[in-house]
Short mmCIF file of C-alpha atoms in Angstrom, two decimals:
data_model
loop_
_atom_site.label_atom_id
_atom_site.label_comp_id
_atom_site.label_asym_id
_atom_site.label_seq_id
_atom_site.Cartn_x
_atom_site.Cartn_y
_atom_site.Cartn_z
CA MET A 1 21.26 72.45 -107.71
CA LYS A 2 25.26 71.64 -108.03
CA ARG A 3 26.03 68.48 -105.86
CA ASN A 4 28.57 68.31 -103.02
CA PHE A 5 31.96 66.94 -104.17
CA PHE A 6 33.28 65.92 -100.56
CA GLU A 7 30.40 64.64 -100.11
CA GLU A 8 30.07 62.36 -103.15
CA LEU A 9 33.51 61.77 -103.21
CA GLU A 10 33.20 60.16 -99.76
CA LYS A 11 30.70 57.76 -100.87
CA ILE A 12 32.90 56.59 -103.53
CA LEU A 13 36.03 56.53 -101.35
CA TYR A 14 34.26 54.01 -98.76
CA HIS A 15 32.35 51.98 -101.09
CA LYS A 16 33.21 48.28 -100.18
CA ASP A 17 32.57 46.89 -103.70
CA ILE A 18 35.09 47.57 -105.93
CA PHE A 19 33.25 47.60 -109.33
CA LYS A 20 30.56 49.82 -107.95
CA LYS A 21 33.18 52.22 -106.43
CA ILE A 22 34.78 52.22 -110.04
CA GLU A 23 31.85 52.56 -112.01
CA LEU A 24 30.38 55.19 -109.42
CA PHE A 25 34.05 56.95 -109.41
CA ASN A 26 33.89 57.05 -113.32
CA GLU A 27 30.61 59.25 -113.08
CA PHE A 28 31.94 61.28 -110.62
CA TYR A 29 34.51 62.20 -112.49
CA GLU A 30 32.85 63.29 -115.92
CA ASN A 31 30.49 65.02 -113.53
CA PHE A 32 33.69 66.91 -111.84
CA LYS A 33 35.77 67.35 -115.58
CA ALA A 34 31.51 68.99 -116.70
CA ASN A 35 31.91 71.32 -113.44
CA LEU A 36 28.85 69.67 -112.11
CA TYR A 37 30.00 69.88 -108.19
CA ASP A 38 30.45 72.80 -105.24
CA PHE A 39 33.52 72.84 -102.85
CA ASN A 40 31.94 72.61 -99.73
CA HIS A 41 35.05 73.22 -97.86
CA PHE A 42 33.52 73.20 -94.43
CA HIS A 43 32.65 69.81 -94.80
CA GLU A 44 34.33 67.64 -92.00
CA ALA A 45 36.37 64.68 -93.12
CA ILE A 46 36.29 61.19 -91.12
CA ILE A 47 38.68 58.44 -91.31
CA CYS A 48 37.44 55.06 -91.85
CA GLU A 49 39.09 51.26 -92.26
CA ASN A 50 39.19 50.60 -96.17
CA SER A 51 40.94 47.49 -96.81
CA GLN A 52 39.24 44.92 -99.43
CA VAL A 53 41.52 42.29 -98.87
CA LYS A 54 43.15 39.67 -95.77
CA ILE A 55 45.53 41.86 -94.08
CA LEU A 56 48.60 40.24 -93.05
CA HIS A 57 52.26 42.05 -91.09
CA PRO A 58 54.51 42.01 -94.23
CA MET A 59 56.77 40.30 -92.38
CA LYS A 60 54.44 37.15 -92.52
CA ILE A 61 53.74 37.48 -96.11
CA ARG A 62 55.43 34.55 -98.23
CA ARG A 63 56.59 36.47 -101.38
CA PRO A 64 57.48 34.35 -104.16
CA LYS A 65 60.98 34.51 -105.25
CA GLU A 66 60.26 33.27 -109.22
CA ALA A 67 57.08 33.43 -111.78
CA ASN A 68 57.84 29.48 -111.23
CA SER A 69 54.08 28.02 -111.22
CA THR A 70 50.96 29.75 -111.56
CA LEU A 71 50.09 30.24 -107.93
CA SER A 72 52.82 32.36 -107.71
CA LEU A 73 52.70 34.04 -110.37
CA ALA A 74 49.20 35.11 -109.64
CA LYS A 75 50.54 35.55 -105.71
CA ILE A 76 53.44 38.44 -108.00
CA LEU A 77 50.42 39.94 -109.66
CA HIS A 78 48.13 40.26 -107.07
CA SER A 79 50.68 42.16 -104.75
CA VAL A 80 50.90 44.58 -107.56
CA ALA A 81 47.10 44.99 -107.50
CA HIS A 82 46.71 45.23 -104.16
CA ILE A 83 49.53 48.46 -104.47
CA GLU A 84 47.13 49.85 -107.11
CA TYR A 85 43.73 49.71 -105.74
CA SER A 86 45.19 51.04 -102.57
CA ALA A 87 46.79 53.76 -104.52
CA ILE A 88 43.33 54.44 -105.83
CA ASN A 89 42.23 55.14 -102.23
CA LEU A 90 45.15 57.56 -101.52
CA ALA A 91 44.86 59.50 -104.77
CA LEU A 92 40.69 59.75 -103.73
CA ASP A 93 41.28 60.41 -100.05
CA ALA A 94 43.73 63.50 -100.92
CA SER A 95 40.94 64.82 -103.39
CA TYR A 96 38.34 64.45 -99.94
CA ARG A 97 40.40 65.36 -97.14
CA PHE A 98 42.71 68.20 -97.89
CA LYS A 99 40.36 71.20 -98.18
CA ASN A 100 40.57 75.32 -99.47
CA LEU A 101 43.12 74.06 -102.18
CA PRO A 102 44.16 75.24 -105.70
CA LEU A 103 41.41 73.76 -108.12
CA LYS A 104 44.86 71.80 -108.91
CA PHE A 105 45.11 70.00 -106.85
CA TYR A 106 41.76 68.38 -107.16
CA GLN A 107 42.13 67.97 -111.15
CA ASP A 108 45.70 66.18 -110.40
CA TRP A 109 44.75 63.72 -107.33
CA LEU A 110 41.24 62.79 -109.49
CA GLU A 111 43.41 62.07 -112.92
CA VAL A 112 45.60 60.18 -110.24
CA ALA A 113 42.76 58.16 -109.31
CA ASP A 114 41.71 57.73 -113.13
CA GLU A 115 45.42 56.38 -113.95
CA GLU A 116 45.79 54.22 -110.86
CA ILE A 117 41.96 52.32 -111.43
CA LYS A 118 42.92 51.79 -115.06
CA HIS A 119 46.70 50.33 -113.66
CA PHE A 120 44.44 48.13 -111.55
CA LEU A 121 42.22 47.03 -113.49
CA LEU A 122 45.03 45.55 -116.16
CA LEU A 123 46.16 43.86 -113.36
CA GLU A 124 43.00 42.14 -112.63
CA LYS A 125 41.90 41.27 -115.71
CA THR A 126 45.65 39.56 -116.05
CA LEU A 127 44.70 37.57 -112.83
CA ASN A 128 41.74 37.01 -113.80
CA GLU A 129 43.34 34.87 -116.86
CA LEU A 130 45.16 33.10 -114.66
CA GLY A 131 42.21 31.91 -112.63
CA PHE A 132 42.46 34.54 -109.86
CA LYS A 133 41.36 37.88 -108.56
CA TYR A 134 42.12 40.53 -106.44
CA GLY A 135 41.54 40.07 -102.66
CA ASP A 136 42.43 35.82 -102.69
CA PHE A 137 45.81 36.70 -101.12
CA HIS A 138 46.94 38.29 -98.24
CA ALA A 139 48.32 41.39 -98.48
CA HIS A 140 50.02 43.82 -96.26
CA ASP A 141 48.59 47.83 -94.89
CA ASN A 142 51.46 49.91 -94.91
CA LEU A 143 49.91 52.39 -97.48
CA GLU A 144 46.45 52.14 -95.62
CA LYS A 145 48.73 53.15 -92.62
CA ALA A 146 50.45 55.98 -94.00
CA LEU A 147 47.38 57.47 -95.02
CA PHE A 148 46.15 57.30 -91.48
CA LEU A 149 49.47 58.44 -90.09
CA THR A 150 49.27 62.21 -92.85
CA LYS A 151 45.54 62.66 -92.76
CA ASP A 152 45.92 65.59 -90.54
CA ASN A 153 49.01 67.21 -92.41
CA LEU A 154 49.06 67.47 -95.90
CA ALA A 155 53.02 68.46 -96.36
CA HIS A 156 54.08 64.87 -94.76
CA ARG A 157 51.05 63.35 -96.82
CA MET A 158 52.64 64.33 -100.24
CA GLY A 159 55.78 63.53 -99.06
CA ILE A 160 55.44 60.62 -97.57
CA VAL A 161 52.84 59.02 -99.80
CA HIS A 162 53.05 60.25 -102.92
CA ARG A 163 56.62 61.20 -103.19
CA GLY A 164 57.60 58.52 -101.15
CA LEU A 165 56.64 55.45 -101.41
CA GLU A 166 55.02 56.11 -104.65
CA ALA A 167 58.43 56.83 -106.32
CA LYS A 168 59.87 53.65 -104.09
CA GLY A 169 57.35 51.57 -106.50
CA LEU A 170 59.43 53.62 -109.75
CA ASP A 171 62.86 51.81 -107.75
CA ALA A 172 60.40 48.31 -107.84
CA ASN A 173 58.79 48.28 -110.91
CA PRO A 174 61.77 47.14 -112.83
CA PHE A 175 63.07 44.24 -110.83
CA VAL A 176 59.00 43.19 -110.27
CA LEU A 177 59.11 42.64 -114.57
CA GLU A 178 62.26 40.76 -114.26
CA LYS A 179 60.91 38.13 -111.88
CA LEU A 180 57.36 37.57 -113.35
CA ASN A 181 59.64 37.53 -116.78
CA THR A 182 61.16 34.44 -115.04
CA THR A 183 57.78 32.60 -116.35
CA ASN A 184 56.87 30.41 -119.51
CA HIS A 185 53.68 31.27 -119.26
CA PRO A 186 51.89 32.62 -122.43
CA ILE A 187 50.54 35.38 -120.14
CA LYS A 188 54.03 36.67 -120.45
CA SER A 189 54.11 38.97 -122.96
CA LEU A 190 51.64 41.25 -121.25
CA PHE A 191 53.55 41.86 -118.97
CA SER A 192 56.17 44.37 -120.71
CA GLU A 193 52.88 46.65 -122.04
CA ILE A 194 51.56 46.49 -118.49
CA PHE A 195 54.48 47.59 -116.39
CA THR A 196 55.71 50.03 -119.05
CA ILE A 197 52.15 51.75 -118.53
CA ILE A 198 52.21 51.70 -114.88
CA LEU A 199 56.30 52.95 -114.84
CA ASN A 200 54.99 56.15 -116.82
CA ASP A 201 51.82 57.02 -115.62
CA GLU A 202 53.68 56.64 -111.63
CA ILE A 203 56.40 59.20 -112.51
CA LYS A 204 53.64 61.36 -113.57
CA HIS A 205 52.35 60.61 -109.67
CA VAL A 206 54.91 61.21 -107.83
CA ASN A 207 55.79 64.57 -110.04
CA LYS A 208 52.73 65.67 -108.76
CA GLY A 209 53.40 64.71 -105.45
CA ASP A 210 56.82 66.77 -105.85
CA PHE A 211 55.03 69.64 -106.69
CA TRP A 212 52.05 69.53 -104.09
CA TRP A 213 54.81 68.52 -101.26
CA ASN A 214 57.03 71.91 -102.57
CA TYR A 215 53.56 73.53 -102.61
CA ALA A 216 52.82 72.61 -98.96
CA LYS A 217 55.64 72.11 -96.78
CA ASN A 218 57.36 75.55 -94.96
CA GLU A 219 60.03 77.14 -96.85
CA ASN A 220 63.14 75.59 -94.66
CA ASP A 221 61.27 72.22 -94.30
CA SER A 222 63.79 69.56 -95.05
CA TYR A 223 62.98 66.23 -96.84
CA LEU A 224 65.41 63.85 -95.12
CA ASP A 225 64.12 65.42 -91.58
CA LEU A 226 60.36 64.16 -92.76
CA CYS A 227 61.68 60.77 -93.36
CA ALA A 228 63.55 61.06 -89.77
CA LYS A 229 59.78 61.59 -88.60
CA TYR A 230 58.50 58.15 -90.48
CA LYS A 231 61.14 56.09 -90.41
CA GLU A 232 59.11 53.09 -90.32
CA PHE A 233 58.76 54.28 -93.56
CA ASN A 234 61.88 53.36 -95.92
CA LEU A 235 61.50 55.43 -99.20
CA LEU A 236 64.27 54.13 -101.22
CA GLY A 237 64.94 51.14 -102.92
CA LYS A 238 67.98 49.66 -101.77
CA VAL A 239 68.92 50.01 -105.62
CA TYR A 240 66.56 53.18 -106.94
CA ASN A 241 65.33 53.88 -110.08
CA LYS A 242 67.66 57.23 -110.74
CA THR A 243 65.96 57.62 -113.96
CA ALA A 244 62.83 57.53 -113.29
CA ARG A 245 63.34 59.71 -110.06
CA ILE A 246 65.01 62.29 -111.68
CA GLN A 247 62.06 62.79 -114.37
CA ALA A 248 59.68 62.76 -110.95
CA GLY A 249 61.35 65.61 -109.69
CA PHE A 250 64.26 64.44 -107.53
CA ASN A 251 67.79 66.12 -108.23
CA GLU A 252 71.31 63.79 -107.55
CA ASN A 253 72.24 65.36 -104.79
CA GLU A 254 68.52 65.03 -102.84
CA LEU A 255 68.80 61.19 -103.93
CA GLN A 256 72.59 60.16 -102.54
CA GLU A 257 71.58 61.87 -99.24
CA LEU A 258 68.46 60.02 -99.25
CA ASP A 259 70.67 56.46 -100.51
CA GLU A 260 73.21 57.32 -97.16
CA PHE A 261 70.45 58.21 -95.09
CA TYR A 262 68.72 54.49 -95.64
CA ASN A 263 71.15 52.38 -97.21
CA ARG A 264 74.35 53.43 -96.18
CA LYS A 265 74.08 53.33 -91.91
#
């Protein structure tokens, strides 16, 4: 007898042990690809607090301007690891929460979760080499807030989280790498490869968000209207990664409109 896709995913999504969670996901993902689950779309999704770190308001988190010590280097890497861990939960939650969608939707977001796990483990390994681990520093919960606020609307989830906040990660990627490269630590040689992997994968993830936002939205829905509705989230960097965003599904006119909306007021 096949197990239920959503029930099994719920156990993984809300598991408190990070590495057990990853182990369970890897088994689940292999079973999913082998078609060993059924989809009971009447399953009722729950929502719970799901953080594994101490949370502070973003304004209270002191961000190092340079990686001029092992501690500041670790703090920068930890902030990126937190984004990647949150992105695991966001991809799992999309697969778990939204029902009666084409199989491709679940394939897409489980693939994203799988890649976000790989990113997280690369960063965790690097933190370990510096003598730290995920959870050693405070983090903010902006992504989790966005998850909660969009829990009842697929178009909003795809537009704000996966087409919006993830795309802002494309903007940040080269600047974070530049900051990390101010260090003289020997571990510096790993950064370019890790951040190139993350950037290339995140372009694909944002493109999936773009596809499913277009799938879920009404024909006349405007992305700028959605941005205005969720004005607590800024979805464009002050200097944005035009090349990566266009590869991910944005067009030049839209980027100009977003730049005027967020940066030219």
